[in-house]
């Protein structure tokens, strides 16, 4: 098949083992940042909240830039969201990590917004591997 054919007409290739390993690593890193942010954000409000959200934005954008695509950012965001969802569940003893306050809700909703924005703003690749340039 020629390189000039439309992208949809080309056969799909599975991702390389390195790319899969990088995405798995970014998933775990996103979960770690989510757990750390859950502990930091109530301790130093509002500075802890801003620090937690900035950490998440850094991980998601950094993962997207390292993988040169949205897959790394999406993997880090998915790890963050999974960690947060697991930490919001209450235990049988009645203990919970997130209090019913404005800071917790800002962390949950703001973190989801930051993850979506950062994963969407990640650079995309063209089929030939060059970065996308508007107007070309």
Short mmCIF file of N, CA, C and O in Angstrom, two decimals:
data_model
loop_
_atom_site.label_atom_id
_atom_site.label_comp_id
_atom_site.label_asym_id
_atom_site.label_seq_id
_atom_site.Cartn_x
_atom_site.Cartn_y
_atom_site.Cartn_z
N UNK A 1 0.83 -1.16 0.00
CA UNK A 1 0.00 0.00 0.00
C UNK A 1 0.89 1.24 0.00
O UNK A 1 1.88 1.29 0.70
N UNK A 2 0.53 2.24 -0.74
CA UNK A 2 1.36 3.43 -0.81
C UNK A 2 1.18 4.27 0.45
O UNK A 2 0.17 4.18 1.15
N UNK A 3 2.15 5.11 0.73
CA UNK A 3 2.09 5.97 1.91
C UNK A 3 1.11 7.11 1.74
O UNK A 3 0.76 7.77 2.71
N UNK A 4 0.66 7.36 0.52
CA UNK A 4 -0.26 8.46 0.25
C UNK A 4 -1.72 8.04 0.41
O UNK A 4 -2.60 8.87 0.28
N UNK A 5 -2.01 6.79 0.67
CA UNK A 5 -3.40 6.35 0.80
C UNK A 5 -3.97 6.87 2.12
O UNK A 5 -3.23 7.13 3.07
N UNK A 6 -5.28 7.01 2.19
CA UNK A 6 -5.89 7.52 3.42
C UNK A 6 -5.57 6.61 4.61
O UNK A 6 -5.36 5.41 4.47
N UNK A 7 -5.56 7.22 5.79
CA UNK A 7 -5.19 6.48 7.00
C UNK A 7 -6.16 5.34 7.27
O UNK A 7 -5.76 4.28 7.74
N UNK A 8 -7.44 5.52 6.97
CA UNK A 8 -8.42 4.47 7.22
C UNK A 8 -8.24 3.29 6.27
O UNK A 8 -8.68 2.19 6.57
N UNK A 9 -7.59 3.50 5.14
CA UNK A 9 -7.39 2.42 4.19
C UNK A 9 -6.17 1.57 4.54
O UNK A 9 -6.00 0.49 3.98
N UNK A 10 -5.33 2.03 5.46
CA UNK A 10 -4.14 1.28 5.83
C UNK A 10 -4.48 0.28 6.93
O UNK A 10 -5.30 0.56 7.79
N UNK A 11 -3.83 -0.87 6.93
CA UNK A 11 -4.11 -1.86 7.98
C UNK A 11 -3.58 -1.36 9.32
O UNK A 11 -2.59 -0.65 9.40
N UNK A 12 -4.29 -1.76 10.39
CA UNK A 12 -3.87 -1.36 11.73
C UNK A 12 -2.72 -2.24 12.19
O UNK A 12 -2.70 -3.43 11.92
N UNK A 13 -1.78 -1.63 12.89
CA UNK A 13 -0.66 -2.37 13.45
C UNK A 13 -0.80 -2.36 14.96
O UNK A 13 -1.17 -1.34 15.54
N UNK A 14 -0.48 -3.47 15.61
CA UNK A 14 -0.53 -3.46 17.08
C UNK A 14 0.58 -2.57 17.63
O UNK A 14 1.62 -2.40 17.00
N UNK A 15 0.37 -2.00 18.81
CA UNK A 15 1.41 -1.15 19.39
C UNK A 15 2.63 -1.98 19.78
O UNK A 15 2.53 -3.18 20.06
N UNK A 16 3.77 -1.33 19.81
CA UNK A 16 5.00 -2.03 20.17
C UNK A 16 4.99 -2.36 21.66
O UNK A 16 4.23 -1.79 22.44
N UNK A 17 5.85 -3.28 22.05
CA UNK A 17 5.92 -3.70 23.46
C UNK A 17 6.39 -2.54 24.33
O UNK A 17 5.92 -2.38 25.47
N UNK A 18 7.27 -1.70 23.82
CA UNK A 18 7.74 -0.55 24.58
C UNK A 18 6.63 0.45 24.83
O UNK A 18 6.53 1.03 25.92
N UNK A 19 5.76 0.65 23.83
CA UNK A 19 4.65 1.59 23.99
C UNK A 19 3.64 1.06 25.00
O UNK A 19 3.11 1.81 25.82
N UNK A 20 3.38 -0.24 24.96
CA UNK A 20 2.46 -0.85 25.92
C UNK A 20 3.04 -0.74 27.33
O UNK A 20 2.33 -0.40 28.29
N UNK A 21 4.33 -1.00 27.49
CA UNK A 21 4.98 -0.91 28.80
C UNK A 21 4.96 0.54 29.30
O UNK A 21 4.75 0.78 30.50
N UNK A 22 5.19 1.50 28.40
CA UNK A 22 5.16 2.91 28.80
C UNK A 22 3.77 3.31 29.27
O UNK A 22 3.62 3.99 30.29
N UNK A 23 2.75 2.88 28.55
CA UNK A 23 1.38 3.21 28.95
C UNK A 23 1.01 2.56 30.28
O UNK A 23 0.34 3.17 31.12
N UNK A 24 1.46 1.33 30.51
CA UNK A 24 1.21 0.67 31.79
C UNK A 24 1.92 1.40 32.92
O UNK A 24 1.37 1.59 34.01
N UNK A 25 3.15 1.84 32.66
CA UNK A 25 3.88 2.61 33.67
C UNK A 25 3.21 3.94 33.96
O UNK A 25 3.13 4.35 35.13
N UNK A 26 2.71 4.62 32.94
CA UNK A 26 2.03 5.89 33.15
C UNK A 26 0.69 5.68 33.86
O UNK A 26 0.25 6.54 34.62
N UNK A 27 0.04 4.53 33.63
CA UNK A 27 -1.18 4.21 34.36
C UNK A 27 -0.88 4.12 35.86
O UNK A 27 -1.59 4.69 36.69
N UNK A 28 0.18 3.39 36.21
CA UNK A 28 0.56 3.26 37.61
C UNK A 28 1.00 4.59 38.21
O UNK A 28 0.70 4.90 39.37
N UNK A 29 1.73 5.40 37.43
CA UNK A 29 2.15 6.71 37.91
C UNK A 29 0.95 7.62 38.15
O UNK A 29 0.90 8.36 39.14
N UNK A 30 -0.04 7.56 37.26
CA UNK A 30 -1.26 8.33 37.45
C UNK A 30 -2.01 7.91 38.71
O UNK A 30 -2.52 8.75 39.45
N UNK A 31 -2.04 6.60 38.99
CA UNK A 31 -2.69 6.12 40.21
C UNK A 31 -1.93 6.60 41.45
O UNK A 31 -2.54 6.99 42.46
N UNK A 32 -0.62 6.59 41.39
CA UNK A 32 0.19 7.06 42.51
C UNK A 32 -0.02 8.56 42.76
O UNK A 32 -0.16 8.99 43.91
N UNK A 33 -0.07 9.34 41.70
CA UNK A 33 -0.29 10.78 41.83
C UNK A 33 -1.71 11.05 42.36
O UNK A 33 -1.91 11.96 43.17
N UNK A 34 -2.67 10.25 41.96
CA UNK A 34 -4.03 10.41 42.46
C UNK A 34 -4.12 10.12 43.95
O UNK A 34 -4.76 10.86 44.71
N UNK A 35 -3.45 9.06 44.40
CA UNK A 35 -3.46 8.74 45.83
C UNK A 35 -2.72 9.80 46.63
O UNK A 35 -3.17 10.21 47.71
N UNK A 36 -1.59 10.27 46.12
CA UNK A 36 -0.85 11.32 46.82
C UNK A 36 -1.65 12.62 46.86
O UNK A 36 -1.68 13.31 47.88
N UNK A 37 -2.31 12.95 45.77
CA UNK A 37 -3.14 14.16 45.74
C UNK A 37 -4.31 14.08 46.69
O UNK A 37 -4.69 15.08 47.31
N UNK A 38 -4.88 12.89 46.85
CA UNK A 38 -5.99 12.71 47.78
C UNK A 38 -5.54 12.96 49.22
O UNK A 38 -6.33 13.42 50.05
N UNK A 39 -4.30 12.66 49.52
CA UNK A 39 -3.78 12.89 50.86
C UNK A 39 -3.31 14.32 51.08
O UNK A 39 -3.40 14.85 52.19
N UNK A 40 -2.82 14.97 50.04
CA UNK A 40 -2.26 16.32 50.16
C UNK A 40 -3.35 17.38 50.13
O UNK A 40 -3.27 18.37 50.87
N UNK A 41 -4.37 17.20 49.30
CA UNK A 41 -5.32 18.29 49.08
C UNK A 41 -6.09 18.70 50.34
O UNK A 41 -6.33 19.89 50.50
N UNK A 42 -6.46 17.83 51.28
CA UNK A 42 -7.16 18.37 52.46
C UNK A 42 -6.21 18.94 53.51
O UNK A 42 -6.62 19.72 54.36
N UNK A 43 -4.95 18.58 53.45
CA UNK A 43 -4.02 18.99 54.48
C UNK A 43 -3.63 20.45 54.40
O UNK A 43 -3.48 21.12 55.42
N UNK A 44 -3.44 20.97 53.21
CA UNK A 44 -2.98 22.35 53.04
C UNK A 44 -3.94 23.12 52.15
O UNK A 44 -3.54 23.70 51.15
N UNK A 45 -5.21 23.11 52.46
CA UNK A 45 -6.18 23.77 51.60
C UNK A 45 -5.95 25.26 51.60
O UNK A 45 -5.72 25.83 52.66
N UNK A 46 -5.98 25.98 50.52
CA UNK A 46 -6.18 25.60 49.13
C UNK A 46 -4.89 25.26 48.40
O UNK A 46 -4.92 24.81 47.26
N UNK A 47 -3.75 25.47 49.06
CA UNK A 47 -2.48 25.18 48.38
C UNK A 47 -2.32 23.71 48.03
O UNK A 47 -1.78 23.37 46.98
N UNK A 48 -2.79 22.82 48.90
CA UNK A 48 -2.70 21.39 48.63
C UNK A 48 -3.56 20.99 47.44
O UNK A 48 -3.18 20.12 46.65
N UNK A 49 -4.72 21.61 47.32
CA UNK A 49 -5.59 21.33 46.18
C UNK A 49 -4.92 21.75 44.88
O UNK A 49 -4.90 20.99 43.90
N UNK A 50 -4.34 22.94 44.87
CA UNK A 50 -3.66 23.41 43.66
C UNK A 50 -2.43 22.56 43.35
O UNK A 50 -2.16 22.26 42.18
N UNK A 51 -1.71 22.14 44.38
CA UNK A 51 -0.55 21.28 44.18
C UNK A 51 -0.97 19.92 43.61
O UNK A 51 -0.33 19.39 42.69
N UNK A 52 -2.05 19.35 44.13
CA UNK A 52 -2.52 18.05 43.64
C UNK A 52 -2.98 18.14 42.18
O UNK A 52 -2.67 17.25 41.37
N UNK A 53 -3.70 19.19 41.84
CA UNK A 53 -4.17 19.34 40.46
C UNK A 53 -3.02 19.65 39.51
O UNK A 53 -3.00 19.18 38.36
N UNK A 54 -2.04 20.43 39.97
CA UNK A 54 -0.87 20.70 39.14
C UNK A 54 -0.04 19.44 38.92
O UNK A 54 0.48 19.21 37.83
N UNK A 55 0.06 18.61 39.95
CA UNK A 55 0.76 17.33 39.80
C UNK A 55 0.08 16.42 38.79
O UNK A 55 0.74 15.78 37.97
N UNK A 56 -1.24 16.38 38.85
CA UNK A 56 -1.97 15.56 37.88
C UNK A 56 -1.79 16.09 36.46
O UNK A 56 -1.56 15.32 35.52
N UNK A 57 -1.86 17.41 36.30
CA UNK A 57 -1.68 18.00 34.97
C UNK A 57 -0.29 17.70 34.44
O UNK A 57 -0.11 17.38 33.26
N UNK A 58 0.70 17.78 35.30
CA UNK A 58 2.07 17.47 34.88
C UNK A 58 2.25 16.04 34.44
O UNK A 58 2.92 15.76 33.44
N UNK A 59 1.65 15.12 35.18
CA UNK A 59 1.78 13.70 34.81
C UNK A 59 1.06 13.41 33.50
O UNK A 59 1.61 12.73 32.62
N UNK A 60 -0.14 13.92 33.33
CA UNK A 60 -0.91 13.64 32.11
C UNK A 60 -0.24 14.27 30.89
O UNK A 60 -0.06 13.62 29.85
N UNK A 61 0.16 15.54 31.00
CA UNK A 61 0.83 16.18 29.87
C UNK A 61 2.20 15.57 29.60
O UNK A 61 2.59 15.38 28.45
N UNK A 62 2.92 15.26 30.65
CA UNK A 62 4.23 14.63 30.47
C UNK A 62 4.14 13.27 29.82
O UNK A 62 4.94 12.93 28.94
N UNK A 63 3.16 12.48 30.23
CA UNK A 63 2.97 11.16 29.62
C UNK A 63 2.61 11.28 28.16
O UNK A 63 3.08 10.51 27.31
N UNK A 64 1.77 12.26 27.83
CA UNK A 64 1.39 12.46 26.44
C UNK A 64 2.58 12.91 25.60
O UNK A 64 2.75 12.48 24.45
N UNK A 65 3.42 13.74 26.15
CA UNK A 65 4.59 14.20 25.40
C UNK A 65 5.63 13.11 25.23
O UNK A 65 6.28 13.02 24.19
N UNK A 66 5.80 12.29 26.26
CA UNK A 66 6.79 11.20 26.16
C UNK A 66 6.36 10.19 25.10
O UNK A 66 7.19 9.73 24.30
N UNK A 67 5.09 9.84 25.08
CA UNK A 67 4.61 8.86 24.10
C UNK A 67 4.31 9.50 22.75
O UNK A 67 3.96 8.80 21.81
N UNK A 68 4.40 10.82 22.66
CA UNK A 68 4.11 11.57 21.44
C UNK A 68 2.72 11.26 20.89
O UNK A 68 2.53 11.09 19.69
N UNK A 69 1.76 11.15 21.79
CA UNK A 69 0.38 10.90 21.40
C UNK A 69 -0.51 10.96 22.63
O UNK A 69 -0.05 11.13 23.76
N UNK A 70 -1.79 10.80 22.40
CA UNK A 70 -2.75 10.90 23.48
C UNK A 70 -2.84 9.64 24.33
O UNK A 70 -3.43 9.67 25.40
N UNK A 71 -2.29 8.54 23.87
CA UNK A 71 -2.42 7.28 24.59
C UNK A 71 -1.76 7.35 25.97
O UNK A 71 -2.32 6.87 26.95
N UNK A 72 -0.59 7.94 26.06
CA UNK A 72 0.09 8.06 27.34
C UNK A 72 -0.67 8.94 28.31
O UNK A 72 -0.80 8.61 29.49
N UNK A 73 -1.19 10.06 27.83
CA UNK A 73 -1.98 10.94 28.67
C UNK A 73 -3.27 10.29 29.13
O UNK A 73 -3.67 10.44 30.28
N UNK A 74 -3.90 9.55 28.23
CA UNK A 74 -5.13 8.86 28.61
C UNK A 74 -4.85 7.76 29.63
O UNK A 74 -5.66 7.53 30.54
N UNK A 75 -3.73 7.08 29.50
CA UNK A 75 -3.38 6.03 30.47
C UNK A 75 -3.13 6.63 31.84
O UNK A 75 -3.60 6.09 32.86
N UNK A 76 -2.40 7.74 31.91
CA UNK A 76 -2.16 8.40 33.20
C UNK A 76 -3.46 8.91 33.81
O UNK A 76 -3.68 8.79 35.01
N UNK A 77 -4.33 9.48 32.98
CA UNK A 77 -5.61 9.98 33.47
C UNK A 77 -6.49 8.83 33.97
O UNK A 77 -7.18 8.96 34.99
N UNK A 78 -6.46 7.70 33.28
CA UNK A 78 -7.25 6.55 33.71
C UNK A 78 -6.74 6.01 35.04
O UNK A 78 -7.54 5.63 35.92
N UNK A 79 -5.43 5.97 35.23
CA UNK A 79 -4.88 5.53 36.51
C UNK A 79 -5.28 6.47 37.64
O UNK A 79 -5.62 6.04 38.74
N UNK A 80 -5.25 7.79 37.37
CA UNK A 80 -5.65 8.77 38.37
C UNK A 80 -7.12 8.56 38.75
O UNK A 80 -7.46 8.53 39.93
N UNK A 81 -7.97 8.41 37.74
CA UNK A 81 -9.40 8.26 38.01
C UNK A 81 -9.71 6.97 38.76
O UNK A 81 -10.55 6.94 39.65
N UNK A 82 -9.03 5.89 38.40
CA UNK A 82 -9.27 4.63 39.10
C UNK A 82 -8.87 4.74 40.57
O UNK A 82 -9.60 4.28 41.46
N UNK A 83 -7.73 5.35 40.84
CA UNK A 83 -7.29 5.52 42.23
C UNK A 83 -8.29 6.37 43.01
O UNK A 83 -8.62 6.05 44.16
N UNK A 84 -8.78 7.43 42.41
CA UNK A 84 -9.71 8.32 43.10
C UNK A 84 -11.04 7.62 43.35
O UNK A 84 -11.61 7.74 44.43
N UNK A 85 -11.52 6.87 42.39
CA UNK A 85 -12.79 6.15 42.58
C UNK A 85 -12.65 5.11 43.69
O UNK A 85 -13.55 4.96 44.53
N UNK A 86 -11.52 4.41 43.72
CA UNK A 86 -11.32 3.43 44.78
C UNK A 86 -11.17 4.08 46.15
O UNK A 86 -11.58 3.51 47.17
N UNK A 87 -10.60 5.27 46.20
CA UNK A 87 -10.41 5.97 47.47
C UNK A 87 -11.68 6.65 47.98
O UNK A 87 -11.76 7.00 49.15
N UNK A 88 -12.66 6.89 47.12
CA UNK A 88 -13.90 7.52 47.57
C UNK A 88 -14.84 6.54 48.24
O UNK A 88 -15.75 6.96 48.95
N UNK A 89 -14.63 5.25 48.05
CA UNK A 89 -15.51 4.25 48.66
C UNK A 89 -15.27 4.21 50.17
O UNK A 89 -14.13 4.25 50.63
N UNK A 90 -16.35 4.13 50.92
CA UNK A 90 -16.20 4.04 52.37
C UNK A 90 -15.95 2.59 52.77
O UNK A 90 -16.32 1.65 52.06
N UNK A 91 -15.31 2.42 53.90
CA UNK A 91 -14.99 1.08 54.40
C UNK A 91 -16.10 0.59 55.32
O UNK A 91 -16.92 1.39 55.79
N UNK A 92 -16.16 -0.70 55.61
CA UNK A 92 -17.21 -1.21 56.51
C UNK A 92 -17.16 -0.58 57.90
O UNK A 92 -18.19 -0.48 58.58
N UNK A 93 -15.98 -0.14 58.34
CA UNK A 93 -15.86 0.48 59.65
C UNK A 93 -16.42 1.89 59.67
O UNK A 93 -16.52 2.50 60.72
N UNK A 94 -16.73 2.44 58.51
CA UNK A 94 -17.25 3.79 58.42
C UNK A 94 -16.20 4.82 58.10
O UNK A 94 -16.49 6.00 57.99
N UNK A 95 -14.94 4.40 57.95
CA UNK A 95 -13.87 5.33 57.62
C UNK A 95 -13.95 5.71 56.15
O UNK A 95 -14.35 4.92 55.31
N UNK A 96 -13.51 6.92 55.85
CA UNK A 96 -13.44 7.36 54.46
C UNK A 96 -12.31 8.37 54.33
O UNK A 96 -11.88 8.96 55.32
N UNK A 97 -11.85 8.55 53.12
CA UNK A 97 -10.72 9.44 52.87
C UNK A 97 -11.18 10.84 52.48
O UNK A 97 -10.54 11.82 52.84
N UNK A 98 -12.28 10.95 51.76
CA UNK A 98 -12.76 12.24 51.29
C UNK A 98 -13.91 12.70 52.17
O UNK A 98 -14.92 12.01 52.30
N UNK A 99 -13.77 13.88 52.75
CA UNK A 99 -14.86 14.46 53.53
C UNK A 99 -15.84 15.14 52.57
O UNK A 99 -15.51 15.44 51.43
N UNK A 100 -17.03 15.37 53.06
CA UNK A 100 -18.05 16.03 52.24
C UNK A 100 -17.86 17.54 52.34
O UNK A 100 -18.61 18.23 53.02
N UNK A 101 -16.85 18.04 51.66
CA UNK A 101 -16.57 19.46 51.69
C UNK A 101 -16.28 19.98 50.30
O UNK A 101 -16.14 19.23 49.34
N UNK A 102 -16.15 21.29 50.21
CA UNK A 102 -15.91 21.92 48.91
C UNK A 102 -14.56 21.50 48.33
O UNK A 102 -14.45 21.30 47.12
N UNK A 103 -13.55 21.36 49.16
CA UNK A 103 -12.23 20.98 48.68
C UNK A 103 -12.22 19.61 48.03
O UNK A 103 -11.58 19.41 46.98
N UNK A 104 -12.91 18.66 48.63
CA UNK A 104 -12.96 17.31 48.06
C UNK A 104 -13.69 17.30 46.72
O UNK A 104 -13.25 16.64 45.77
N UNK A 105 -14.78 18.03 46.65
CA UNK A 105 -15.52 18.07 45.39
C UNK A 105 -14.74 18.81 44.30
O UNK A 105 -14.77 18.42 43.14
N UNK A 106 -14.03 19.87 44.69
CA UNK A 106 -13.18 20.56 43.72
C UNK A 106 -12.06 19.65 43.23
O UNK A 106 -11.69 19.69 42.05
N UNK A 107 -11.51 18.84 44.12
CA UNK A 107 -10.46 17.92 43.71
C UNK A 107 -11.00 16.86 42.76
O UNK A 107 -10.38 16.56 41.73
N UNK A 108 -12.15 16.29 43.07
CA UNK A 108 -12.72 15.26 42.21
C UNK A 108 -13.12 15.81 40.84
O UNK A 108 -12.70 15.29 39.80
N UNK A 109 -13.92 16.86 40.84
CA UNK A 109 -14.41 17.41 39.56
C UNK A 109 -13.32 18.17 38.82
O UNK A 109 -13.21 18.06 37.59
N UNK A 110 -12.51 18.91 39.54
CA UNK A 110 -11.42 19.62 38.91
C UNK A 110 -10.39 18.68 38.32
O UNK A 110 -9.83 18.92 37.26
N UNK A 111 -10.13 17.57 39.02
CA UNK A 111 -9.18 16.58 38.51
C UNK A 111 -9.66 15.91 37.24
O UNK A 111 -8.88 15.66 36.32
N UNK A 112 -10.95 15.64 37.17
CA UNK A 112 -11.50 15.06 35.95
C UNK A 112 -11.39 16.07 34.81
O UNK A 112 -11.01 15.72 33.68
N UNK A 113 -11.69 17.32 35.10
CA UNK A 113 -11.56 18.36 34.07
C UNK A 113 -10.12 18.54 33.60
O UNK A 113 -9.86 18.65 32.41
N UNK A 114 -9.20 18.56 34.55
CA UNK A 114 -7.79 18.70 34.20
C UNK A 114 -7.32 17.52 33.35
O UNK A 114 -6.60 17.68 32.37
N UNK A 115 -7.75 16.31 33.72
CA UNK A 115 -7.35 15.12 32.96
C UNK A 115 -7.86 15.18 31.53
O UNK A 115 -7.13 14.88 30.58
N UNK A 116 -9.10 15.57 31.36
CA UNK A 116 -9.68 15.65 30.01
C UNK A 116 -8.99 16.74 29.19
O UNK A 116 -8.64 16.53 28.03
N UNK A 117 -8.77 17.89 29.80
CA UNK A 117 -8.13 18.99 29.07
C UNK A 117 -6.71 18.63 28.67
O UNK A 117 -6.30 18.83 27.53
N UNK A 118 -5.95 18.08 29.61
CA UNK A 118 -4.55 17.77 29.31
C UNK A 118 -4.42 16.62 28.31
O UNK A 118 -3.53 16.64 27.45
N UNK A 119 -5.29 15.62 28.39
CA UNK A 119 -5.23 14.53 27.43
C UNK A 119 -5.67 15.00 26.04
O UNK A 119 -5.17 14.51 25.03
N UNK A 120 -6.57 15.96 25.99
CA UNK A 120 -7.03 16.48 24.70
C UNK A 120 -6.00 17.40 24.07
O UNK A 120 -5.84 17.42 22.85
N UNK A 121 -5.27 18.16 24.87
CA UNK A 121 -4.28 19.09 24.35
C UNK A 121 -2.98 18.41 23.95
O UNK A 121 -2.08 19.06 23.44
N UNK A 122 -2.88 17.13 24.16
CA UNK A 122 -1.64 16.41 23.85
C UNK A 122 -1.37 16.46 22.35
O UNK A 122 -2.29 16.48 21.53
N UNK A 123 -0.10 16.47 21.98
CA UNK A 123 0.22 16.52 20.55
C UNK A 123 -0.19 15.22 19.86
O UNK A 123 -0.11 14.14 20.44
N UNK A 124 -0.64 15.35 18.62
CA UNK A 124 -1.01 14.18 17.83
C UNK A 124 0.05 13.89 16.81
O UNK A 124 0.83 14.76 16.44
N UNK A 125 0.06 12.65 16.32
CA UNK A 125 1.01 12.28 15.27
C UNK A 125 0.27 12.01 13.99
O UNK A 125 -0.85 11.53 13.98
N UNK A 126 0.91 12.34 12.88
CA UNK A 126 0.37 11.99 11.58
C UNK A 126 0.80 10.56 11.26
O UNK A 126 1.70 10.01 11.90
N UNK A 127 0.17 9.93 10.28
CA UNK A 127 0.53 8.54 9.95
C UNK A 127 2.00 8.35 9.61
O UNK A 127 2.56 7.29 9.85
N UNK A 128 2.66 9.36 9.07
CA UNK A 128 4.07 9.19 8.72
C UNK A 128 5.00 9.48 9.90
O UNK A 128 6.21 9.38 9.78
N UNK A 129 4.44 9.83 11.06
CA UNK A 129 5.23 10.03 12.26
C UNK A 129 5.60 11.48 12.53
O UNK A 129 6.10 11.79 13.59
N UNK A 130 5.34 12.38 11.58
CA UNK A 130 5.65 13.79 11.80
C UNK A 130 4.59 14.41 12.70
O UNK A 130 3.44 13.99 12.71
N UNK A 131 4.96 15.43 13.48
CA UNK A 131 3.95 16.10 14.30
C UNK A 131 2.95 16.85 13.42
O UNK A 131 3.28 17.26 12.31
N UNK A 132 1.75 17.01 13.93
CA UNK A 132 0.70 17.71 13.19
C UNK A 132 1.00 19.20 13.21
O UNK A 132 1.29 19.78 14.24
N UNK A 133 0.90 19.83 12.06
CA UNK A 133 1.08 21.27 11.94
C UNK A 133 -0.15 21.85 11.29
O UNK A 133 -0.50 21.48 10.17
N UNK A 134 -0.83 22.76 11.96
CA UNK A 134 -2.02 23.37 11.36
C UNK A 134 -1.64 24.15 10.10
O UNK A 134 -0.58 24.77 10.03
N UNK A 135 -2.49 24.10 9.11
CA UNK A 135 -2.28 24.84 7.89
C UNK A 135 -1.45 24.12 6.85
O UNK A 135 -1.14 24.67 5.81
N UNK A 136 -1.03 22.92 7.12
CA UNK A 136 -0.24 22.19 6.13
C UNK A 136 -1.01 21.02 5.61
O UNK A 136 -1.76 20.38 6.18
#
